PDB file of C-alpha atoms in Angstrom:
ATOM      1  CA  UNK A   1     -10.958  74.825 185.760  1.00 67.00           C
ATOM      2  CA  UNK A   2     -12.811  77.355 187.937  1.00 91.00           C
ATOM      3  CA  UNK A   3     -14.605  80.764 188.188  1.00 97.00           C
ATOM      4  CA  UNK A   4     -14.316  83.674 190.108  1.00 98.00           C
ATOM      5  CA  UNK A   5     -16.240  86.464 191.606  1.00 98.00           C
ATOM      6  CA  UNK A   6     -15.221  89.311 194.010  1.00 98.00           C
ATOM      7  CA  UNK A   7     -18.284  90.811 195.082  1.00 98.00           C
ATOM      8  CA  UNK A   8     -16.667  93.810 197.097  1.00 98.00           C
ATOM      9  CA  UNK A   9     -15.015  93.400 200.392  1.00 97.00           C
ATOM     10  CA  UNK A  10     -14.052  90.403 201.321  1.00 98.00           C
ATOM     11  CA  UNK A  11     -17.004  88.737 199.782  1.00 98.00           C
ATOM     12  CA  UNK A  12     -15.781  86.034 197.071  1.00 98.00           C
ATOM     13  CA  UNK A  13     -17.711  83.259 195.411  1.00 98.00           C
ATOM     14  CA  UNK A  14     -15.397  80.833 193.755  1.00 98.00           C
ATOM     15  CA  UNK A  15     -16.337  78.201 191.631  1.00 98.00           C
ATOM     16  CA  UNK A  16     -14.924  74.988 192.197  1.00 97.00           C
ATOM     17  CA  UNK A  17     -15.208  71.789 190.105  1.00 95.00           C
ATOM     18  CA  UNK A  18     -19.194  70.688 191.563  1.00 94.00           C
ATOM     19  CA  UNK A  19     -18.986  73.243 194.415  1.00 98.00           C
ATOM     20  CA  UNK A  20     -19.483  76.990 194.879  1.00 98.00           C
ATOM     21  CA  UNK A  21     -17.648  78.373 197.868  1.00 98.00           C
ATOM     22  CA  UNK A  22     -18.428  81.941 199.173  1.00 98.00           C
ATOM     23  CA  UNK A  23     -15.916  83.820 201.417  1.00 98.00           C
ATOM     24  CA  UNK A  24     -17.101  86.452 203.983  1.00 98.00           C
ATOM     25  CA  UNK A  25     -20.774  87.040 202.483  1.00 98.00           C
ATOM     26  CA  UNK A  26     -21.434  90.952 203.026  1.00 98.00           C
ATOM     27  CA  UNK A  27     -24.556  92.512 200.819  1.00 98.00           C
ATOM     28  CA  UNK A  28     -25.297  95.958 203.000  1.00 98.00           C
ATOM     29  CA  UNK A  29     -25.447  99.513 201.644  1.00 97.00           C
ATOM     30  CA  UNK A  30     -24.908 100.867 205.202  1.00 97.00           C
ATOM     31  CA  UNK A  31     -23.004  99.254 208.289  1.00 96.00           C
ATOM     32  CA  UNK A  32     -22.490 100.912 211.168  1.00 94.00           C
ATOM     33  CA  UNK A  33     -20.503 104.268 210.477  1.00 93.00           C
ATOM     34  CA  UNK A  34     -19.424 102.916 206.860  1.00 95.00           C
ATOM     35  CA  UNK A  35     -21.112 103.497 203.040  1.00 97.00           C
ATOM     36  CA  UNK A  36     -20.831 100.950 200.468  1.00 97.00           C
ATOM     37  CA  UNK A  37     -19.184 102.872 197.258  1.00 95.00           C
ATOM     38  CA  UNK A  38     -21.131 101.124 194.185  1.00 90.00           C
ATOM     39  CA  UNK A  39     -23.892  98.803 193.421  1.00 95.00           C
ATOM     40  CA  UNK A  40     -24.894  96.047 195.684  1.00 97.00           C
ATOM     41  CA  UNK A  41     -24.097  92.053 194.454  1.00 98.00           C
ATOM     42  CA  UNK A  42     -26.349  90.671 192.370  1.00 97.00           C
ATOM     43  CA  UNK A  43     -29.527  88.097 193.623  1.00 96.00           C
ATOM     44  CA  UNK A  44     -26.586  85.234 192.434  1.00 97.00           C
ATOM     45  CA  UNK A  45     -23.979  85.765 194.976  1.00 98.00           C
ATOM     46  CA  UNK A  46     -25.982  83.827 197.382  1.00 98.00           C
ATOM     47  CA  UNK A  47     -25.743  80.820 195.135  1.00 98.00           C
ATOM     48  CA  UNK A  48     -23.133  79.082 197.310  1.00 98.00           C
ATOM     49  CA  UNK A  49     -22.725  75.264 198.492  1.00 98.00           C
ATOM     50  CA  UNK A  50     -20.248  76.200 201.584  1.00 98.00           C
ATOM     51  CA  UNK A  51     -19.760  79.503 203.170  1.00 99.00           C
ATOM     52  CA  UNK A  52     -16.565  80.035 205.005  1.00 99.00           C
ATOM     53  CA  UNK A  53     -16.601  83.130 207.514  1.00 98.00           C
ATOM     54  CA  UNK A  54     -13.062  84.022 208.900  1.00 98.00           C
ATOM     55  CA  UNK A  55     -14.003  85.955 211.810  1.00 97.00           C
ATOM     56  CA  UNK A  56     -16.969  87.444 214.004  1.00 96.00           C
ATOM     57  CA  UNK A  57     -16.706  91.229 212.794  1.00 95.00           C
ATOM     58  CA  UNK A  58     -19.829  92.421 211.293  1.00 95.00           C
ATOM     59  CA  UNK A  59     -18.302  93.111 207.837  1.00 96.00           C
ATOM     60  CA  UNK A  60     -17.471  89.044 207.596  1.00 97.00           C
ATOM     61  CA  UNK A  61     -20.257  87.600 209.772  1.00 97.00           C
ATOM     62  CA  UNK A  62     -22.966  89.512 208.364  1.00 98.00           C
ATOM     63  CA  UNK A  63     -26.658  87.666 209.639  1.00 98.00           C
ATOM     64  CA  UNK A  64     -28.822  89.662 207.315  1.00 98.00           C
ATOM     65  CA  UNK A  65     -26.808  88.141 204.697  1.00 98.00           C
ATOM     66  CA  UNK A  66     -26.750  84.951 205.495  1.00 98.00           C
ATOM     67  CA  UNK A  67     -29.829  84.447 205.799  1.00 98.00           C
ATOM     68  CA  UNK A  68     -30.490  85.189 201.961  1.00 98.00           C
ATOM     69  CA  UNK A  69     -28.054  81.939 201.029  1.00 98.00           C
ATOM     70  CA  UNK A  70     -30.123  78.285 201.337  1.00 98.00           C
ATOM     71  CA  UNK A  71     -30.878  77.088 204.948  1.00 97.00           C
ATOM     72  CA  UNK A  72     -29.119  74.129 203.907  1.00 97.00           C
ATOM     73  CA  UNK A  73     -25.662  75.536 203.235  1.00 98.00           C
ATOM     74  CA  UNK A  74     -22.759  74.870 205.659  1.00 98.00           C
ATOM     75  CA  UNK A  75     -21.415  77.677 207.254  1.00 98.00           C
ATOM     76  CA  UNK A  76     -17.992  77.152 208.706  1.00 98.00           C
ATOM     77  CA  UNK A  77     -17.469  79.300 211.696  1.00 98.00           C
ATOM     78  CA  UNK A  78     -14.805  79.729 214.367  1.00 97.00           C
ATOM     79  CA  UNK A  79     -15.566  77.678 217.461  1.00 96.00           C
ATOM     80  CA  UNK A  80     -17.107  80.069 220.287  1.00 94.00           C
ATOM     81  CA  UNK A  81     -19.350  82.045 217.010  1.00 95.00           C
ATOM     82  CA  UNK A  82     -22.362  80.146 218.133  1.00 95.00           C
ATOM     83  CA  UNK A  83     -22.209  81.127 221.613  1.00 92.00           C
ATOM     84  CA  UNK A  84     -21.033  84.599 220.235  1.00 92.00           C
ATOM     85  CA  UNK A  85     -23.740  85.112 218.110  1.00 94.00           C
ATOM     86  CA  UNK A  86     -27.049  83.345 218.834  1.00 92.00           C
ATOM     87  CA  UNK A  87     -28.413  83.606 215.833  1.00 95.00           C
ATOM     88  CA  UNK A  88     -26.493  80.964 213.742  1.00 96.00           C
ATOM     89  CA  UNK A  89     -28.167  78.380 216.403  1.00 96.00           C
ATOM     90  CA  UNK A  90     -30.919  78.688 213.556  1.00 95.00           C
ATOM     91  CA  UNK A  91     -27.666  77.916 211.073  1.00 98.00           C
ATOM     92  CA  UNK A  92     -26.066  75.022 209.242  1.00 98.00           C
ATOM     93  CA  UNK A  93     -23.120  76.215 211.569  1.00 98.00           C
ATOM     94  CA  UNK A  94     -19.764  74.122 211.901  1.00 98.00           C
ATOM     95  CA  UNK A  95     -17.024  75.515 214.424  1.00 98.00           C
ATOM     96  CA  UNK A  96     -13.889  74.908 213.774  1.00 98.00           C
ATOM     97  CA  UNK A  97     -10.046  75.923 214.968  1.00 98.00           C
ATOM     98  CA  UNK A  98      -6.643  76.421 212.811  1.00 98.00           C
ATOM     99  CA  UNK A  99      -5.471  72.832 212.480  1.00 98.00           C
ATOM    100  CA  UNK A 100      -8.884  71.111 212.143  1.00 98.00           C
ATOM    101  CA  UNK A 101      -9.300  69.271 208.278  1.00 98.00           C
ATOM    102  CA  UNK A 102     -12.910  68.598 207.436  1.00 98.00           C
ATOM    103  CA  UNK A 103     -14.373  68.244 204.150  1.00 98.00           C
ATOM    104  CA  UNK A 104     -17.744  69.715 203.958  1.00 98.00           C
ATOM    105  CA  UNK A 105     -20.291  69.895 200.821  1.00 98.00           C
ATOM    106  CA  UNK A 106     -17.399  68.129 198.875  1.00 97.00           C
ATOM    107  CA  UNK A 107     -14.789  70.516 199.706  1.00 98.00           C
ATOM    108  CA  UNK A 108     -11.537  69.776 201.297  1.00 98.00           C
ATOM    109  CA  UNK A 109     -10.869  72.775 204.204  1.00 98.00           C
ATOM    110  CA  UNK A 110      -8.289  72.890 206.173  1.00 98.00           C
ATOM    111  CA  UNK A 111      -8.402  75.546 208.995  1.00 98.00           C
ATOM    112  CA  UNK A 112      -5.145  78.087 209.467  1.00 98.00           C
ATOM    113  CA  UNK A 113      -4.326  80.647 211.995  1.00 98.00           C
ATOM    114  CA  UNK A 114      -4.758  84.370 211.425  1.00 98.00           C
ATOM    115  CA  UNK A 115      -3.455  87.165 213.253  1.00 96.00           C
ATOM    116  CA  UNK A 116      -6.306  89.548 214.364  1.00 94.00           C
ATOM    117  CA  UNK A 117      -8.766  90.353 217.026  1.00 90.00           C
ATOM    118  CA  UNK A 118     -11.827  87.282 216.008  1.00 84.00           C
ATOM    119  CA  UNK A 119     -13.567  88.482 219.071  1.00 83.00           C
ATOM    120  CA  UNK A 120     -17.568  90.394 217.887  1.00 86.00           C
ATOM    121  CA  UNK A 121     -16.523  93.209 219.208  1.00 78.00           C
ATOM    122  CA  UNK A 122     -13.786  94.639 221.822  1.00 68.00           C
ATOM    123  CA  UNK A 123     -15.449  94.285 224.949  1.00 62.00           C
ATOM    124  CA  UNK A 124     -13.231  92.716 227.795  1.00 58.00           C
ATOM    125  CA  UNK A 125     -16.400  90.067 228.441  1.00 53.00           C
ATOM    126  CA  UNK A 126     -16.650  89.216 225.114  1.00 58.00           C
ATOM    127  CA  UNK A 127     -17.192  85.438 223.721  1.00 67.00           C
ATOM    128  CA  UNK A 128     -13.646  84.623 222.643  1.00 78.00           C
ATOM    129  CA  UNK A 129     -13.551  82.873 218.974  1.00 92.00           C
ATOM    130  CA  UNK A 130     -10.176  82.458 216.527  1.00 94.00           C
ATOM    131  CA  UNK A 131      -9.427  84.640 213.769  1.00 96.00           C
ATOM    132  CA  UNK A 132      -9.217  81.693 210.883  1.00 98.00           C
ATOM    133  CA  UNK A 133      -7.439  81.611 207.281  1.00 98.00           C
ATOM    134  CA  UNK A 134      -8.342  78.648 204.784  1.00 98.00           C
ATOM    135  CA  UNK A 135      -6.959  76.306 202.410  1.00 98.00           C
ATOM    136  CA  UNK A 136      -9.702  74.555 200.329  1.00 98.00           C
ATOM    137  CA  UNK A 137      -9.577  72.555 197.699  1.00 98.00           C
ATOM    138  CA  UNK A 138     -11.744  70.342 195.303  1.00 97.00           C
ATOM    139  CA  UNK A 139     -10.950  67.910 192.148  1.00 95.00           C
ATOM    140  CA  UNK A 140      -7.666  68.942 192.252  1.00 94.00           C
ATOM    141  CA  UNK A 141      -8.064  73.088 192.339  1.00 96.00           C
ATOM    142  CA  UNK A 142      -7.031  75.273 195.835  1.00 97.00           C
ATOM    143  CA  UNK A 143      -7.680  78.138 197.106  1.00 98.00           C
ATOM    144  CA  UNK A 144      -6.105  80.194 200.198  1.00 98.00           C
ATOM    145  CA  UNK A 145      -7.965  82.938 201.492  1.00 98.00           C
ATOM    146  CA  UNK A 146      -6.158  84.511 204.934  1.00 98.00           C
ATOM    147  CA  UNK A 147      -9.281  86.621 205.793  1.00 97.00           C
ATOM    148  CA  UNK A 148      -8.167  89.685 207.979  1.00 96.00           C
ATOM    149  CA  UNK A 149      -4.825  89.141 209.048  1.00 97.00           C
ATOM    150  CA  UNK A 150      -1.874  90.786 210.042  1.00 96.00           C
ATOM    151  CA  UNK A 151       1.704  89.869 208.473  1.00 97.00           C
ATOM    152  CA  UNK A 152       2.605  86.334 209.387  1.00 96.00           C
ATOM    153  CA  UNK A 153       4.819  83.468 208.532  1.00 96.00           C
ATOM    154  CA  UNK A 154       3.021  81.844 205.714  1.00 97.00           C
ATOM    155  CA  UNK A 155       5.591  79.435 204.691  1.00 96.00           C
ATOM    156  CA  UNK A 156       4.223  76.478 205.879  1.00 96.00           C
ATOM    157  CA  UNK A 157       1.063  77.179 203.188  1.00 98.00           C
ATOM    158  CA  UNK A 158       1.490  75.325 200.361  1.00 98.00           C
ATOM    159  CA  UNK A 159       0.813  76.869 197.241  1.00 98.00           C
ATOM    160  CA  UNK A 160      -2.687  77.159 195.849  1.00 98.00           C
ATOM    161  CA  UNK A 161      -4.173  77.840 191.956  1.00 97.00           C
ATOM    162  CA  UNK A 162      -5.716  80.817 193.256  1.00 98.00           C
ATOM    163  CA  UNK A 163      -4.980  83.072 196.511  1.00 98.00           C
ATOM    164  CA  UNK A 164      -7.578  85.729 197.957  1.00 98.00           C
ATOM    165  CA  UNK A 165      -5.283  88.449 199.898  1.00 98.00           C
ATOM    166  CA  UNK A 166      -6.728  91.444 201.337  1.00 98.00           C
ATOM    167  CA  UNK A 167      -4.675  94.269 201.112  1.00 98.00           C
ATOM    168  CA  UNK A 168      -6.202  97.273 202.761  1.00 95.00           C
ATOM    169  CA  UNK A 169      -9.299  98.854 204.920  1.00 89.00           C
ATOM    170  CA  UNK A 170     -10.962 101.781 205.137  1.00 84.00           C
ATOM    171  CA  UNK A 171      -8.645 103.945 207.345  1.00 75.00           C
ATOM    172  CA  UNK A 172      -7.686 106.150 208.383  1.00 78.00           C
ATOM    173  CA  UNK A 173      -5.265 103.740 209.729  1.00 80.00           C
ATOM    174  CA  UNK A 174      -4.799  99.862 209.272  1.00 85.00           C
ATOM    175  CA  UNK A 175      -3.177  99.130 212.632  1.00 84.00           C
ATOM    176  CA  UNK A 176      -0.988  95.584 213.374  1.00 86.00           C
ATOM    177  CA  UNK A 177      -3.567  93.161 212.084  1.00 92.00           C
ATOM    178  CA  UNK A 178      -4.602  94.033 208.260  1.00 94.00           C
ATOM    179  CA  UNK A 179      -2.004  93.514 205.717  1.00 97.00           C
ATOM    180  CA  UNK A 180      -1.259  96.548 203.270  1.00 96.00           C
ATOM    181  CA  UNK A 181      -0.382  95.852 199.583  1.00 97.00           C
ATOM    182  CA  UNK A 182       3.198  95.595 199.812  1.00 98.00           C
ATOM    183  CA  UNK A 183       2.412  93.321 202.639  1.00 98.00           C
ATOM    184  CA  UNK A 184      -0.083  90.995 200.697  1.00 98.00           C
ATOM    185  CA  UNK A 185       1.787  91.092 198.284  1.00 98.00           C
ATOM    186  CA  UNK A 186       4.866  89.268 199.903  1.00 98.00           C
ATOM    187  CA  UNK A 187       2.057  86.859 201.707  1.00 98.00           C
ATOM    188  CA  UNK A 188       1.238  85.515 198.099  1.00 98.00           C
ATOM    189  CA  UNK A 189       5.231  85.469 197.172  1.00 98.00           C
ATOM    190  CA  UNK A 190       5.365  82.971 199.817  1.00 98.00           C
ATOM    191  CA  UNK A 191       2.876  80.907 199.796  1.00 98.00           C
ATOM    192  CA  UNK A 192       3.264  80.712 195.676  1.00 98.00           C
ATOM    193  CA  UNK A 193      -0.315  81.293 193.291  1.00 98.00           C
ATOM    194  CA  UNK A 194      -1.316  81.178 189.704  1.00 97.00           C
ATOM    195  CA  UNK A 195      -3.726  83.826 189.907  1.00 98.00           C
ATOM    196  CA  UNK A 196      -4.571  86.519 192.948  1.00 98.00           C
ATOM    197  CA  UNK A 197      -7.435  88.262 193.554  1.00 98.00           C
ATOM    198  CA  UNK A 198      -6.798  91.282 196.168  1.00 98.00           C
ATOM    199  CA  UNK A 199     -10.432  91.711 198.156  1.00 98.00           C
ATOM    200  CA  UNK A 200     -10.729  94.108 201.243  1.00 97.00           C
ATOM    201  CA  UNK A 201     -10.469  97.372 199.948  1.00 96.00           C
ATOM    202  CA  UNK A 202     -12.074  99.627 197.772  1.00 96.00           C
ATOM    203  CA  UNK A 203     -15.959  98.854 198.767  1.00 97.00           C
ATOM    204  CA  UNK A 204     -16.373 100.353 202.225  1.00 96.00           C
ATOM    205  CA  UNK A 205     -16.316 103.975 203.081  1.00 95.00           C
ATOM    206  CA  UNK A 206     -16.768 105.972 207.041  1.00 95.00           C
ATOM    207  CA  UNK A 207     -19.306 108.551 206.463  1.00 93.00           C
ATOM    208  CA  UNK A 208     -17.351 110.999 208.823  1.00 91.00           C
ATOM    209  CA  UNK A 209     -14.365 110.903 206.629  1.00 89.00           C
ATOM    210  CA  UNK A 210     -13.964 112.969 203.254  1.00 89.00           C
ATOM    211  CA  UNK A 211     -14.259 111.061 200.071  1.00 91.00           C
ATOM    212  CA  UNK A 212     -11.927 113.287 198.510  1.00 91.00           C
ATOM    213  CA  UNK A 213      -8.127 114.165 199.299  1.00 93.00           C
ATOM    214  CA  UNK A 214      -4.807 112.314 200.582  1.00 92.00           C
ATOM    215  CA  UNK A 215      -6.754 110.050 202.917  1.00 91.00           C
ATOM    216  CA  UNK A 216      -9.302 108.352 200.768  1.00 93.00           C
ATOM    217  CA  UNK A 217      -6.863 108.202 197.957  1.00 94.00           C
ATOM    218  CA  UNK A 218      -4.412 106.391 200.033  1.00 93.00           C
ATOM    219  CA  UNK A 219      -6.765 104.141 202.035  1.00 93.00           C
ATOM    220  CA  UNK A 220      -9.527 103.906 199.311  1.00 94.00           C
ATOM    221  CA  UNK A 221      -8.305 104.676 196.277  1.00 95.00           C
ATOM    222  CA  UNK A 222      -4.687 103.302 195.543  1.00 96.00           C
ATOM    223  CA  UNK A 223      -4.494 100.546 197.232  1.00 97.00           C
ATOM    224  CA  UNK A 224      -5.033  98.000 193.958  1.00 98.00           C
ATOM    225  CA  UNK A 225      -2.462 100.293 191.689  1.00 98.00           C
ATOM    226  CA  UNK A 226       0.262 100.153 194.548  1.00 98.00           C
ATOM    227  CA  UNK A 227      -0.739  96.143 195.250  1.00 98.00           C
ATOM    228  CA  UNK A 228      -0.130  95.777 191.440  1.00 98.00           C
ATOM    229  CA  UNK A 229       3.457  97.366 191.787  1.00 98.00           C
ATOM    230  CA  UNK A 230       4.449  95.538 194.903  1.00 98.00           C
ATOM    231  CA  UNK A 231       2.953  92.114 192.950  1.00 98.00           C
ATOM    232  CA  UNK A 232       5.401  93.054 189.695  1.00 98.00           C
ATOM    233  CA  UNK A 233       8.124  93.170 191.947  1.00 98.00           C
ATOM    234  CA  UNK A 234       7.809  90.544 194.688  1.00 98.00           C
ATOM    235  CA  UNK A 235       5.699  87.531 192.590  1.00 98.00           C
ATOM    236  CA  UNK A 236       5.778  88.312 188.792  1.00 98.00           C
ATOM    237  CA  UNK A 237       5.059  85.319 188.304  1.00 97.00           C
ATOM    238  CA  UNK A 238       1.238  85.371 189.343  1.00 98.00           C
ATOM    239  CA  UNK A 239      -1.558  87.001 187.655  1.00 97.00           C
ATOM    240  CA  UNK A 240      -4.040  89.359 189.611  1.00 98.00           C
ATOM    241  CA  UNK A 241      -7.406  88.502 188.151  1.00 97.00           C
ATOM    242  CA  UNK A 242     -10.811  89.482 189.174  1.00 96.00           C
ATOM    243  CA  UNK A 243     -10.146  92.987 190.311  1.00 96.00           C
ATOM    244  CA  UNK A 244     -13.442  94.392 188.778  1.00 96.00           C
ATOM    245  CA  UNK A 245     -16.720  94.087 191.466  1.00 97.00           C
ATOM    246  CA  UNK A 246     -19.368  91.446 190.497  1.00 97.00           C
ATOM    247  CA  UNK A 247     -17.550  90.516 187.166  1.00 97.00           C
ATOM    248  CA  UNK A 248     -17.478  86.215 186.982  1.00 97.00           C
ATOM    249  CA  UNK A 249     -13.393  85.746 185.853  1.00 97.00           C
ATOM    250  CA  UNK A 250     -13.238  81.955 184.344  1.00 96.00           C
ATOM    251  CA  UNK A 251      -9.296  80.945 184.974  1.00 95.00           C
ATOM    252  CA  UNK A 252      -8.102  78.012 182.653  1.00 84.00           C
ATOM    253  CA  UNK A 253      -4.166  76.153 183.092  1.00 70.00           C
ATOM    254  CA  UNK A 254      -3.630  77.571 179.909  1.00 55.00           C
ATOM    255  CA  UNK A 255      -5.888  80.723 179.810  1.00 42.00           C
ATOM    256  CA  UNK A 256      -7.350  83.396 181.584  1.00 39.00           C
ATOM    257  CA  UNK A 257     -11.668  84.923 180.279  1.00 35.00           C
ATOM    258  CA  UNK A 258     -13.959  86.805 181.019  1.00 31.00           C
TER     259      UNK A 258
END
């Protein structure tokens, strides 16, 4: 059916039926004031056919990283990115807005709303560009991934084979537009999976903050145990897969491998 990959972050490759679709593309040891915890993604992340990029923050639009995938790949961006960020003029760059349907390198997209700040950064002059969320789909399999968010109505999502829900940050607080566990968790209750893999969390580290004690534990540590408890309680019914970093998870109707 297909294969999955969560490379740390938001950073997903999933393998459709004759396409390869990455999510958020972020391969740095060191951004900004944050530390990547763990090894970096293998040379074979970059083996994409689309690229989807949810919003303009650093950790999800990434230009060192994208420039290690093909020149040729599509990179779906929110409309205003290219003004934003003059770099991806060099780019297979599409904008797009919530509501647009396209179907790009084979894949069926359709573009959804998300509730965060899309904007580079937070200056007041800053190039204004939507937050997104996607649907896509190909020979039959879907997949939603929200990118940041914060809770929403997700209703009007129809259910997908596979759902990519963040479910934390990096502290020391998540603020209005991130989704916790118990949060993602009810996201993926409503829109209705098979399988769930819970990305955001656990990669990312601020150097000025202790990597011991009550703060990372609850903003690095536990977020996948409690996201597992809220899941048992609020959508049984769907399996979390793919929780390991860089580990390829082949999902089945029938069966789950690795």
């Amino acid at each position: 059916m297909t294969a999955v990959t969560w490379w740390g972050h938001a950073f997903v490759t999933v393998e459709l039926p004759g396409a390869i679709v990455a999510t958020d593309p972020l391969m740095a040891r060191r951004l900004f004031h944050l530390r990547r915890v763990g090894a970096l993604p293998a040379a074979r992340a970059t083996r994409a056919d689309l690229v989807l990029i949810s919003h303009l923050h650093h950790d999800h639009l990434h230009l060192p990283t994208l420039r290690r995938f093909d020149d040729a790949v599509p990179i779906v961006v929110p409309r205003g990115a290219v003004r934003a960020v003059r770099s991806l003029e060099r780019m297979n760059a599409i904008e797009v807005v919530p509501g647009d349907r396209l179907t790009v390198a084979g894949v069926d997209v359709e573009v959804l709303p998300a509730r965060h700040d899309g904007r580079r950064d937070r200056r007041p002059a800053a190039a204004v560009a939507p937050a997104l969320g996607f649907r896509f789909a190909n020979a039959g399999v879907t997949c939603w991934y929200p990118g940041d968010t914060g809770p929403m109505d997700f209703t009007s999502v129809a259910a997908v084979d596979l759902a990519l829900v963040p479910i934390g940050g990096w502290g020391p607080s998540l603020g209005d537009e991130h989704l916790d566990p118990g949060q993602a968790a009810t996201a993926v209750r409503d829109v209705g999976a098979r399988w769930v893999v819970p990305v955001h969390h656990g990669t990312y580290w601020p150097v000025v903050l202790r990597s011991t004690g009550p703060t990372h534990d609850h903003w690095f540590a536990s977020p996948g145990d409690r996201f597992r408890t809220a899941m048992a309680a609020q959508a049984p019914a769907t399996r979390i897969v793919g929780t390991s970093m860089g580990v390829r998870t082949e999902l089945t109707r029938g069966t789950m491998t690795m």
